[in-house]
GROMACS .gro file of C-alpha atoms in nm:
model
  448
    1MET     CA    1  10.926  -4.182  -1.756
    2GLN     CA    2  10.998  -4.293  -2.107
    3ARG     CA    3  11.255  -4.526  -2.255
    4ILE     CA    4  11.456  -4.398  -2.553
    5HIS     CA    5  11.712  -4.574  -2.769
    6GLU     CA    6  12.062  -4.506  -2.631
    7GLN     CA    7  12.193  -4.350  -2.954
    8ASP     CA    8  11.887  -4.126  -2.982
    9LEU     CA    9  11.927  -4.032  -2.618
   10HIS     CA   10  12.284  -3.909  -2.667
   11GLU     CA   11  12.182  -3.717  -2.976
   12LEU     CA   12  11.894  -3.554  -2.790
   13GLU     CA   13  12.123  -3.453  -2.504
   14LYS     CA   14  12.372  -3.297  -2.745
   15GLN     CA   15  12.100  -3.099  -2.923
   16LEU     CA   16  11.962  -2.982  -2.589
   17TYR     CA   17  12.302  -2.868  -2.474
   18ASP     CA   18  12.371  -2.686  -2.802
   19ARG     CA   19  12.038  -2.504  -2.780
   20PHE     CA   20  12.113  -2.354  -2.436
   21GLU     CA   21  12.493  -2.341  -2.420
   22LYS     CA   22  12.496  -1.959  -2.461
   23SER     CA   23  12.284  -1.914  -2.148
   24THR     CA   24  12.494  -1.896  -1.834
   25ASP     CA   25  12.206  -2.003  -1.610
   26PHE     CA   26  12.163  -2.330  -1.801
   27SER     CA   27  12.331  -2.618  -1.621
   28ASN     CA   28  12.371  -2.994  -1.640
   29LYS     CA   29  12.495  -3.216  -1.359
   30ASP     CA   30  12.534  -3.581  -1.274
   31VAL     CA   31  12.298  -3.661  -0.987
   32LEU     CA   32  12.216  -3.967  -0.784
   33ILE     CA   33  11.847  -4.039  -0.725
   34ALA     CA   34  11.752  -4.353  -0.531
   35ASN     CA   35  12.092  -4.508  -0.609
   36GLN     CA   36  12.046  -4.450  -0.982
   37LYS     CA   37  12.266  -4.218  -1.187
   38PHE     CA   38  12.102  -3.947  -1.394
   39ARG     CA   39  12.219  -3.654  -1.599
   40ALA     CA   40  12.011  -3.352  -1.495
   41TYR     CA   41  11.945  -3.057  -1.724
   42PHE     CA   42  11.783  -2.747  -1.577
   43VAL     CA   43  11.782  -2.368  -1.558
   44LYS     CA   44  11.949  -2.264  -1.234
   45THR     CA   45  11.742  -1.948  -1.191
   46LEU     CA   46  11.418  -2.150  -1.204
   47VAL     CA   47  11.514  -2.471  -1.018
   48ASP     CA   48  11.643  -2.522  -0.665
   49LEU     CA   49  11.836  -2.845  -0.732
   50PRO     CA   50  11.961  -2.936  -0.380
   51ILE     CA   51  11.614  -2.911  -0.223
   52THR     CA   52  11.460  -3.093  -0.520
   53LEU     CA   53  11.704  -3.386  -0.490
   54SER     CA   54  11.656  -3.404  -0.116
   55THR     CA   55  11.277  -3.412  -0.154
   56ILE     CA   56  11.287  -3.682  -0.422
   57ASN     CA   57  11.531  -3.903  -0.234
   58GLN     CA   58  11.331  -3.879   0.087
   59ALA     CA   59  11.015  -3.978  -0.098
   60ALA     CA   60  11.191  -4.265  -0.275
   61SER     CA   61  11.383  -4.399   0.026
   62GLY     CA   62  11.110  -4.635   0.142
   63ASN     CA   63  10.965  -4.727  -0.198
   64GLU     CA   64  11.023  -5.013  -0.431
   65ASN     CA   65  11.196  -4.942  -0.760
   66GLU     CA   66  10.866  -4.970  -0.945
   67SER     CA   67  10.706  -4.716  -0.715
   68PHE     CA   68  11.004  -4.492  -0.763
   69LEU     CA   69  10.951  -4.485  -1.138
   70LYS     CA   70  10.593  -4.373  -1.083
   71MET     CA   71  10.717  -4.058  -0.910
   72PHE     CA   72  10.817  -3.905  -1.241
   73SER     CA   73  10.575  -3.720  -1.464
   74PRO     CA   74  10.498  -3.992  -1.720
   75PHE     CA   75  10.499  -3.937  -2.093
   76GLU     CA   76  10.254  -4.121  -2.312
   77GLU     CA   77  10.424  -4.413  -2.477
   78GLU     CA   78  10.309  -4.303  -2.821
   79ALA     CA   79  10.429  -3.945  -2.765
   80SER     CA   80  10.774  -3.854  -2.888
   81MET     CA   81  11.028  -3.697  -2.655
   82SER     CA   82  11.113  -3.416  -2.901
   83LEU     CA   83  11.371  -3.144  -2.857
   84ASP     CA   84  11.104  -2.872  -2.866
   85GLU     CA   85  10.912  -3.041  -2.584
   86LEU     CA   86  11.222  -3.063  -2.368
   87CYS     CA   87  11.316  -2.701  -2.436
   88ASN     CA   88  10.965  -2.590  -2.346
   89ASN     CA   89  10.980  -2.788  -2.021
   90LEU     CA   90  11.314  -2.635  -1.929
   91LEU     CA   91  11.189  -2.282  -1.993
   92HIS     CA   92  10.890  -2.351  -1.768
   93GLY     CA   93  11.116  -2.447  -1.478
   94LYS     CA   94  11.106  -2.828  -1.511
   95LEU     CA   95  11.393  -3.068  -1.439
   96VAL     CA   96  11.490  -3.297  -1.729
   97LEU     CA   97  11.665  -3.625  -1.638
   98PHE     CA   98  11.848  -3.873  -1.861
   99SER     CA   99  11.984  -4.203  -1.734
  100THR     CA  100  12.257  -4.424  -1.874
  101LYS     CA  101  11.996  -4.697  -1.924
  102GLY     CA  102  11.814  -4.494  -2.188
  103LEU     CA  103  11.545  -4.353  -1.960
  104ALA     CA  104  11.424  -3.994  -1.985
  105ALA     CA  105  11.192  -3.810  -1.749
  106VAL     CA  106  11.066  -3.463  -1.668
  107ILE     CA  107  10.975  -3.379  -1.311
  108GLU     CA  108  10.831  -3.080  -1.131
  109PRO     CA  109  11.112  -2.950  -0.905
  110GLU     CA  110  11.126  -2.714  -0.613
  111HIS     CA  111  11.149  -2.354  -0.728
  112PRO     CA  112  11.345  -2.066  -0.574
  113GLY     CA  113  11.142  -1.790  -0.413
  114ILE     CA  114  11.105  -1.564  -0.716
  115SER     CA  115  10.727  -1.520  -0.698
  116ARG     CA  116  10.570  -1.249  -0.485
  117SER     CA  117  10.327  -1.359  -0.218
  118VAL     CA  118   9.972  -1.227  -0.198
  119SER     CA  119   9.980  -0.871  -0.062
  120SER     CA  120   9.763  -0.560  -0.033
  121PRO     CA  121   9.670  -0.375  -0.354
  122GLU     CA  122   9.905  -0.094  -0.456
  123SER     CA  123   9.712   0.101  -0.720
  124GLU     CA  124   9.355   0.062  -0.596
  125ASN     CA  125   9.189   0.146  -0.267
  126PRO     CA  126   8.919  -0.109  -0.181
  127LEU     CA  127   8.651   0.000   0.063
  128GLN     CA  128   8.459  -0.262   0.265
  129SER     CA  129   8.637  -0.532   0.069
  130ALA     CA  130   8.917  -0.784   0.107
  131PHE     CA  131   9.267  -0.637   0.101
  132ASP     CA  132   9.428  -0.899  -0.122
  133ALA     CA  133   9.561  -0.840  -0.472
  134PHE     CA  134   9.664  -1.045  -0.770
  135THR     CA  135  10.030  -1.145  -0.794
  136GLU     CA  136  10.250  -1.220  -1.093
  137ASP     CA  137  10.197  -1.596  -1.064
  138ILE     CA  138   9.898  -1.704  -1.271
  139ASP     CA  139   9.830  -2.015  -1.060
  140LYS     CA  140   9.803  -1.804  -0.745
  141ASN     CA  141   9.568  -1.566  -0.924
  142ILE     CA  142   9.344  -1.853  -1.033
  143GLY     CA  143   9.349  -1.981  -0.675
  144LEU     CA  144   9.237  -1.639  -0.547
  145LEU     CA  145   8.939  -1.648  -0.781
  146ARG     CA  146   8.858  -2.009  -0.683
  147LYS     CA  147   8.877  -1.914  -0.316
  148LYS     CA  148   8.630  -1.629  -0.357
  149MET     CA  149   8.393  -1.811  -0.594
  150ILE     CA  150   8.329  -2.168  -0.483
  151SER     CA  151   8.124  -2.290  -0.777
  152ASP     CA  152   8.140  -2.579  -1.021
  153GLN     CA  153   8.014  -2.336  -1.287
  154LEU     CA  154   8.342  -2.145  -1.280
  155VAL     CA  155   8.535  -2.251  -1.592
  156ILE     CA  156   8.912  -2.205  -1.631
  157GLU     CA  157   9.055  -2.248  -1.981
  158SER     CA  158   9.436  -2.234  -1.982
  159ARG     CA  159   9.647  -2.204  -2.292
  160GLU     CA  160   9.978  -2.071  -2.419
  161THR     CA  161  10.049  -1.820  -2.691
  162GLY     CA  162  10.360  -1.704  -2.874
  163THR     CA  163  10.648  -1.882  -3.045
  164GLN     CA  164  10.966  -1.699  -2.947
  165SER     CA  165  10.846  -1.635  -2.592
  166THR     CA  166  10.552  -1.844  -2.479
  167LYS     CA  167  10.310  -1.683  -2.235
  168LYS     CA  168  10.057  -1.869  -2.020
  169ILE     CA  169   9.710  -1.717  -2.018
  170ALA     CA  170   9.382  -1.825  -1.861
  171MET     CA  171   9.032  -1.744  -1.979
  172VAL     CA  172   8.786  -1.749  -1.688
  173TYR     CA  173   8.408  -1.728  -1.710
  174LEU     CA  174   8.096  -1.837  -1.526
  175GLU     CA  175   7.907  -2.096  -1.729
  176GLY     CA  176   7.540  -2.014  -1.765
  177VAL     CA  177   7.600  -1.646  -1.685
  178ALA     CA  178   7.842  -1.529  -1.954
  179GLN     CA  179   7.688  -1.510  -2.299
  180THR     CA  180   7.790  -1.788  -2.537
  181LYS     CA  181   7.870  -1.539  -2.816
  182VAL     CA  182   8.112  -1.350  -2.591
  183ILE     CA  183   8.291  -1.670  -2.486
  184ALA     CA  184   8.308  -1.794  -2.845
  185ALA     CA  185   8.438  -1.460  -2.977
  186ILE     CA  186   8.725  -1.449  -2.727
  187ARG     CA  187   8.806  -1.821  -2.755
  188ASP     CA  188   8.816  -1.808  -3.136
  189LYS     CA  189   9.047  -1.506  -3.141
  190LEU     CA  190   9.284  -1.669  -2.891
  191GLU     CA  191   9.294  -1.985  -3.100
  192GLN     CA  192   9.340  -1.805  -3.431
  193ASN     CA  193   9.626  -1.589  -3.301
  194LYS     CA  194   9.798  -1.838  -3.070
  195ASP     CA  195  10.127  -1.790  -3.258
  196LYS     CA  196  10.139  -1.415  -3.192
  197GLU     CA  197  10.379  -1.291  -2.928
  198LEU     CA  198  10.218  -1.169  -2.605
  199THR     CA  199  10.429  -0.947  -2.382
  200THR     CA  200  10.208  -0.642  -2.324
  201VAL     CA  201   9.840  -0.562  -2.277
  202ARG     CA  202   9.838  -0.405  -2.625
  203ASP     CA  203   9.951  -0.741  -2.765
  204LEU     CA  204   9.654  -0.903  -2.591
  205LEU     CA  205   9.414  -0.651  -2.745
  206SER     CA  206   9.570  -0.716  -3.087
  207ILE     CA  207   9.521  -1.091  -3.044
  208LEU     CA  208   9.156  -1.035  -2.950
  209GLY     CA  209   9.107  -0.818  -3.259
  210HIS     CA  210   9.030  -0.494  -3.076
  211PRO     CA  211   9.088  -0.167  -3.269
  212LYS     CA  212   9.437  -0.021  -3.246
  213PHE     CA  213   9.312   0.339  -3.236
  214SER     CA  214   9.031   0.374  -2.985
  215ILE     CA  215   8.972   0.646  -2.727
  216THR     CA  216   8.731   0.433  -2.528
  217PRO     CA  217   8.882   0.131  -2.345
  218THR     CA  218   8.738  -0.205  -2.445
  219TYR     CA  219   8.825  -0.379  -2.118
  220ILE     CA  220   8.836  -0.333  -1.743
  221SER     CA  221   9.159  -0.390  -1.556
  222SER     CA  222   9.191  -0.446  -1.182
  223GLU     CA  223   9.426  -0.600  -0.930
  224LEU     CA  224   9.140  -0.685  -0.694
  225PRO     CA  225   9.014  -1.046  -0.703
  226GLY     CA  226   8.685  -0.935  -0.545
  227GLU     CA  227   8.614  -0.697  -0.831
  228MET     CA  228   8.688  -0.965  -1.090
  229VAL     CA  229   8.450  -1.205  -0.912
  230GLN     CA  230   8.173  -0.946  -0.947
  231ASN     CA  231   8.263  -0.900  -1.315
  232LEU     CA  232   8.230  -1.276  -1.364
  233MET     CA  233   7.888  -1.269  -1.200
  234ASN     CA  234   7.791  -0.982  -1.431
  235GLY     CA  235   7.862  -1.198  -1.734
  236LYS     CA  236   8.207  -1.075  -1.829
  237VAL     CA  237   8.498  -1.297  -1.932
  238VAL     CA  238   8.821  -1.250  -1.732
  239ILE     CA  239   9.164  -1.305  -1.881
  240LEU     CA  240   9.470  -1.362  -1.660
  241LEU     CA  241   9.826  -1.329  -1.788
  242ASP     CA  242  10.120  -1.505  -1.629
  243GLN     CA  243  10.369  -1.266  -1.466
  244TYR     CA  244  10.115  -0.982  -1.472
  245SER     CA  245   9.950  -0.865  -1.153
  246PHE     CA  246   9.630  -0.735  -1.314
  247ALA     CA  247   9.328  -0.918  -1.453
  248PHE     CA  248   9.126  -0.800  -1.751
  249ALA     CA  249   8.749  -0.826  -1.788
  250PHE     CA  250   8.585  -0.821  -2.133
  251PRO     CA  251   8.387  -0.650  -2.268
  252ALA     CA  252   8.361  -0.299  -2.123
  253ILE     CA  253   8.025  -0.118  -2.145
  254ILE     CA  254   7.905   0.237  -2.081
  255THR     CA  255   7.808   0.176  -1.718
  256ASP     CA  256   8.171   0.092  -1.635
  257LEU     CA  257   8.242   0.467  -1.656
  258TRP     CA  258   8.056   0.541  -1.335
  259SER     CA  259   8.010   0.207  -1.159
  260THR     CA  260   8.251  -0.025  -0.985
  261THR     CA  261   8.158  -0.379  -0.897
  262LEU     CA  262   8.252  -0.317  -0.534
  263ASP     CA  263   7.961  -0.072  -0.505
  264VAL     CA  264   7.742  -0.371  -0.422
  265ASN     CA  265   7.903  -0.369  -0.075
  266TYR     CA  266   7.703  -0.053   0.008
  267PRO     CA  267   7.331  -0.013   0.075
  268TYR     CA  268   7.130   0.037  -0.242
  269LEU     CA  269   7.061   0.410  -0.193
  270PHE     CA  270   7.431   0.471  -0.121
  271GLN     CA  271   7.517   0.284  -0.439
  272VAL     CA  272   7.277   0.493  -0.650
  273PHE     CA  273   7.406   0.815  -0.496
  274LEU     CA  274   7.772   0.731  -0.564
  275ARG     CA  275   7.706   0.626  -0.922
  276THR     CA  276   7.503   0.941  -0.986
  277ILE     CA  277   7.794   1.152  -0.860
  278ARG     CA  278   8.031   0.970  -1.095
  279ALA     CA  279   7.796   1.009  -1.393
  280ILE     CA  280   7.769   1.384  -1.326
  281GLY     CA  281   8.148   1.395  -1.289
  282ALA     CA  282   8.191   1.237  -1.634
  283LEU     CA  283   7.962   1.500  -1.788
  284LEU     CA  284   8.136   1.791  -1.613
  285ALA     CA  285   8.485   1.663  -1.696
  286ILE     CA  286   8.400   1.662  -2.067
  287THR     CA  287   8.202   1.986  -2.093
  288LEU     CA  288   8.354   2.236  -1.846
  289PRO     CA  289   8.663   2.338  -2.050
  290GLY     CA  290   8.458   2.381  -2.368
  291LEU     CA  291   8.183   2.564  -2.178
  292TYR     CA  292   8.441   2.809  -2.037
  293ILE     CA  293   8.558   2.900  -2.388
  294VAL     CA  294   8.199   2.929  -2.518
  295LEU     CA  295   8.081   3.161  -2.241
  296ASN     CA  296   8.402   3.362  -2.231
  297SER     CA  297   8.490   3.421  -2.595
  298VAL     CA  298   8.232   3.295  -2.842
  299ASN     CA  299   7.887   3.335  -2.686
  300PRO     CA  300   7.920   3.562  -2.377
  301GLU     CA  301   7.564   3.684  -2.443
  302LEU     CA  302   7.441   3.358  -2.287
  303LEU     CA  303   7.544   3.491  -1.945
  304ARG     CA  304   7.358   3.740  -1.734
  305ILE     CA  305   7.518   4.086  -1.759
  306GLN     CA  306   7.648   4.082  -1.401
  307LEU     CA  307   7.814   3.742  -1.449
  308ALA     CA  308   7.952   3.845  -1.789
  309ILE     CA  309   8.117   4.150  -1.635
  310THR     CA  310   8.268   3.935  -1.358
  311VAL     CA  311   8.409   3.692  -1.613
  312ALA     CA  312   8.550   3.977  -1.820
  313LYS     CA  313   8.719   4.132  -1.516
  314SER     CA  314   8.881   3.796  -1.427
  315ARG     CA  315   9.058   3.800  -1.766
  316GLU     CA  316   9.170   4.162  -1.740
  317GLY     CA  317   9.538   4.181  -1.840
  318VAL     CA  318   9.557   3.823  -1.978
  319PRO     CA  319   9.740   3.848  -2.317
  320TYR     CA  320   9.616   3.522  -2.470
  321PRO     CA  321   9.278   3.423  -2.616
  322SER     CA  322   9.069   3.178  -2.414
  323LEU     CA  323   9.167   2.874  -2.623
  324ILE     CA  324   9.541   2.930  -2.584
  325GLU     CA  325   9.493   3.010  -2.216
  326MET     CA  326   9.300   2.687  -2.159
  327LEU     CA  327   9.540   2.470  -2.360
  328LEU     CA  328   9.843   2.612  -2.173
  329VAL     CA  329   9.707   2.534  -1.829
  330MET     CA  330   9.555   2.198  -1.925
  331LEU     CA  331   9.887   2.074  -2.068
  332LEU     CA  332  10.061   2.182  -1.747
  333LEU     CA  333   9.801   1.988  -1.547
  334GLU     CA  334   9.849   1.679  -1.767
  335MET     CA  335  10.225   1.692  -1.703
  336ILE     CA  336  10.170   1.728  -1.327
  337ILE     CA  337   9.938   1.423  -1.330
  338GLU     CA  338  10.189   1.211  -1.523
  339ALA     CA  339  10.477   1.327  -1.303
  340THR     CA  340  10.280   1.233  -0.991
  341ILE     CA  341  10.214   0.884  -1.128
  342ARG     CA  342  10.572   0.816  -1.241
  343LEU     CA  343  10.757   0.962  -0.943
  344PRO     CA  344  10.833   0.762  -0.625
  345LYS     CA  345  10.558   0.779  -0.365
  346ASN     CA  346  10.773   0.968  -0.116
  347ILE     CA  347  10.808   1.275  -0.341
  348GLY     CA  348  10.493   1.247  -0.557
  349PRO     CA  349  10.268   1.441  -0.312
  350THR     CA  350  10.534   1.715  -0.290
  351ILE     CA  351  10.534   1.764  -0.666
  352THR     CA  352  10.154   1.776  -0.662
  353MET     CA  353  10.157   2.049  -0.400
  354ILE     CA  354  10.421   2.252  -0.585
  355GLY     CA  355  10.245   2.215  -0.918
  356GLY     CA  356   9.893   2.262  -0.791
  357ILE     CA  357   9.935   2.543  -0.540
  358LEU     CA  358  10.257   2.733  -0.605
  359LEU     CA  359  10.251   2.713  -0.984
  360GLY     CA  360   9.878   2.790  -0.999
  361GLN     CA  361   9.914   3.094  -0.774
  362ALA     CA  362  10.220   3.221  -0.961
  363ILE     CA  363  10.065   3.187  -1.305
  364VAL     CA  364   9.756   3.383  -1.196
  365GLN     CA  365   9.961   3.661  -1.036
  366ALA     CA  366  10.168   3.683  -1.354
  367LYS     CA  367   9.843   3.757  -1.545
  368LEU     CA  368   9.901   3.466  -1.782
  369VAL     CA  369   9.563   3.307  -1.699
  370SER     CA  370   9.250   3.415  -1.516
  371ASN     CA  371   9.131   3.312  -1.171
  372LEU     CA  372   8.812   3.170  -1.317
  373LEU     CA  373   9.013   2.940  -1.545
  374ILE     CA  374   9.191   2.787  -1.247
  375ILE     CA  375   8.853   2.717  -1.084
  376ILE     CA  376   8.721   2.556  -1.403
  377LEU     CA  377   9.037   2.353  -1.448
  378VAL     CA  378   9.043   2.219  -1.091
  379ALA     CA  379   8.672   2.135  -1.105
  380SER     CA  380   8.722   1.949  -1.435
  381ALA     CA  381   9.020   1.755  -1.298
  382ILE     CA  382   8.836   1.655  -0.980
  383ALA     CA  383   8.530   1.549  -1.181
  384ASN     CA  384   8.756   1.346  -1.411
  385PHE     CA  385   8.908   1.142  -1.129
  386VAL     CA  386   8.582   1.044  -0.963
  387LEU     CA  387   8.530   0.801  -1.251
  388ALA     CA  388   8.587   0.429  -1.206
  389GLY     CA  389   8.917   0.297  -1.343
  390TYR     CA  390   9.230   0.473  -1.462
  391MET     CA  391   9.168   0.377  -1.826
  392ASN     CA  392   8.827   0.545  -1.821
  393THR     CA  393   8.970   0.865  -1.673
  394THR     CA  394   9.235   0.875  -1.944
  395GLY     CA  395   8.972   0.840  -2.217
  396ILE     CA  396   8.765   1.125  -2.070
  397ARG     CA  397   9.079   1.342  -2.053
  398MET     CA  398   9.113   1.296  -2.430
  399TYR     CA  399   8.745   1.358  -2.506
  400LYS     CA  400   8.747   1.701  -2.343
  401TYR     CA  401   9.013   1.825  -2.588
  402VAL     CA  402   8.785   1.735  -2.878
  403VAL     CA  403   8.491   1.917  -2.716
  404MET     CA  404   8.707   2.218  -2.632
  405LEU     CA  405   8.846   2.260  -2.985
  406ILE     CA  406   8.507   2.228  -3.156
  407SER     CA  407   8.351   2.468  -2.903
  408SER     CA  408   8.620   2.731  -2.970
  409PHE     CA  409   8.522   2.744  -3.339
  410PHE     CA  410   8.144   2.701  -3.331
  411GLY     CA  411   8.042   2.818  -2.985
  412ILE     CA  412   7.747   2.665  -2.805
  413TRP     CA  413   7.637   2.483  -3.121
  414GLY     CA  414   7.983   2.327  -3.146
  415LEU     CA  415   7.958   2.210  -2.784
  416GLU     CA  416   7.625   2.046  -2.853
  417ALA     CA  417   7.752   1.892  -3.178
  418ALA     CA  418   8.058   1.753  -2.998
  419MET     CA  419   7.840   1.589  -2.732
  420ILE     CA  420   7.614   1.441  -3.000
  421TRP     CA  421   7.922   1.309  -3.182
  422ILE     CA  422   8.044   1.140  -2.864
  423ILE     CA  423   7.705   0.971  -2.817
  424LEU     CA  424   7.703   0.855  -3.180
  425TYR     CA  425   8.060   0.730  -3.143
  426PHE     CA  426   7.965   0.531  -2.833
  427SER     CA  427   7.668   0.383  -3.016
  428SER     CA  428   7.897   0.262  -3.298
  429LEU     CA  429   8.126   0.071  -3.062
  430SER     CA  430   8.086  -0.301  -3.010
  431THR     CA  431   8.321  -0.541  -2.831
  432CYS     CA  432   8.283  -0.920  -2.845
  433SER     CA  433   7.942  -0.873  -3.011
  434VAL     CA  434   7.821  -0.660  -2.716
  435PRO     CA  435   7.724  -0.295  -2.794
  436TYR     CA  436   7.909  -0.042  -2.579
  437LEU     CA  437   7.584   0.133  -2.482
  438SER     CA  438   7.450  -0.185  -2.323
  439LEU     CA  439   7.347  -0.158  -1.960
  440SER     CA  440   7.436  -0.525  -1.897
  441VAL     CA  441   7.666  -0.779  -2.059
  442LYS     CA  442   7.415  -1.052  -1.970
  443GLY     CA  443   7.153  -0.887  -2.192
  444LYS     CA  444   6.898  -0.881  -1.908
  445ALA     CA  445   6.859  -0.646  -1.614
  446PRO     CA  446   7.128  -0.381  -1.557
  447ASP     CA  447   7.436  -0.501  -1.372
  448GLU     CA  448   7.432  -0.434  -1.000
   0.00000   0.00000   0.00000
């Protein structure tokens, strides 16, 4: 609690009222706390005033007046009770009190139930792992990490960014495990761009200085606390955003394409087998569409004569060249995938069945595409979705268009050149001073 000159107090109240008078959920009321009159300013949608007053009065009923004053969040005597500070406290759900005796205080009130409790993950399917997920409340998310990693080496650095709309963020890392250069790179970017607005993940990437146009994701996102704990142990830095139910681990490396941190829950041979399957899936997802065009239109001489005849018969009656045929069906598949993601869960599987079975069968019978193309397309789509993380699957979906277009012009040499270009592109990427082709962020043995 801080004492302010009476004239300054009235002026501060007036300015505070003028700042929020257009907001209908802003309120001010005369309240009685421990037989003392106060003028309370608060945001009704963020503060439960009756319960707050009841709690404070019960706590103050048996205390001396001096003890009562200690209940309030104290301000340093040398600190000024500025209008901006009060506005910031109000927007963060605090209760601002002014008394007729020139006293001002800010207290932490009771909040209405507007935060979701910890529940099961919605977008990820954990196997042999805890079924809890991050919520929108950043303090709960930090608590979930603390609960799963009981260590004094776990460092939480909280800060706020933005001017028009401030956003709470937390940078989490394991001291002694995360590389100093990675921590310093992220901390410096957050400090340099603390005035930038942060409302979306793309804003976060802009603040961290990541490239705007990049096919390969520079981070890992997950709603599973257990996965983020493993990322911390692997040397990554985790960033939590308030009112966002996903956490982000930096930086991403090549092994994140085919490995998930929850693989460590399986026996070692199982883990190697699963990651090998995913790595093969990544290769097939990129090369199969281009390989179909190469062997069908540009370099059919690479096939044995019996197989070449079978492929030619499958395209009998199809009016389009292989490239147009492939593009037509791939774009239809992309639209089915996006429709399945956006639609409600109760009708999403129905659309998938209609698009995948009925539309596929009809388009083959209409002689618009070949049977072999449908097989190649389904195999490529399945291989694409065995990868770890939705962002990685989206990047691979974009890479295969590049490979397919180059292969249609230059044949098997174009396919090889496209794959070499992808490798060279990966080798040029670096996030937070860590090369993308690294096998470990810690710079030592490969991550488990």
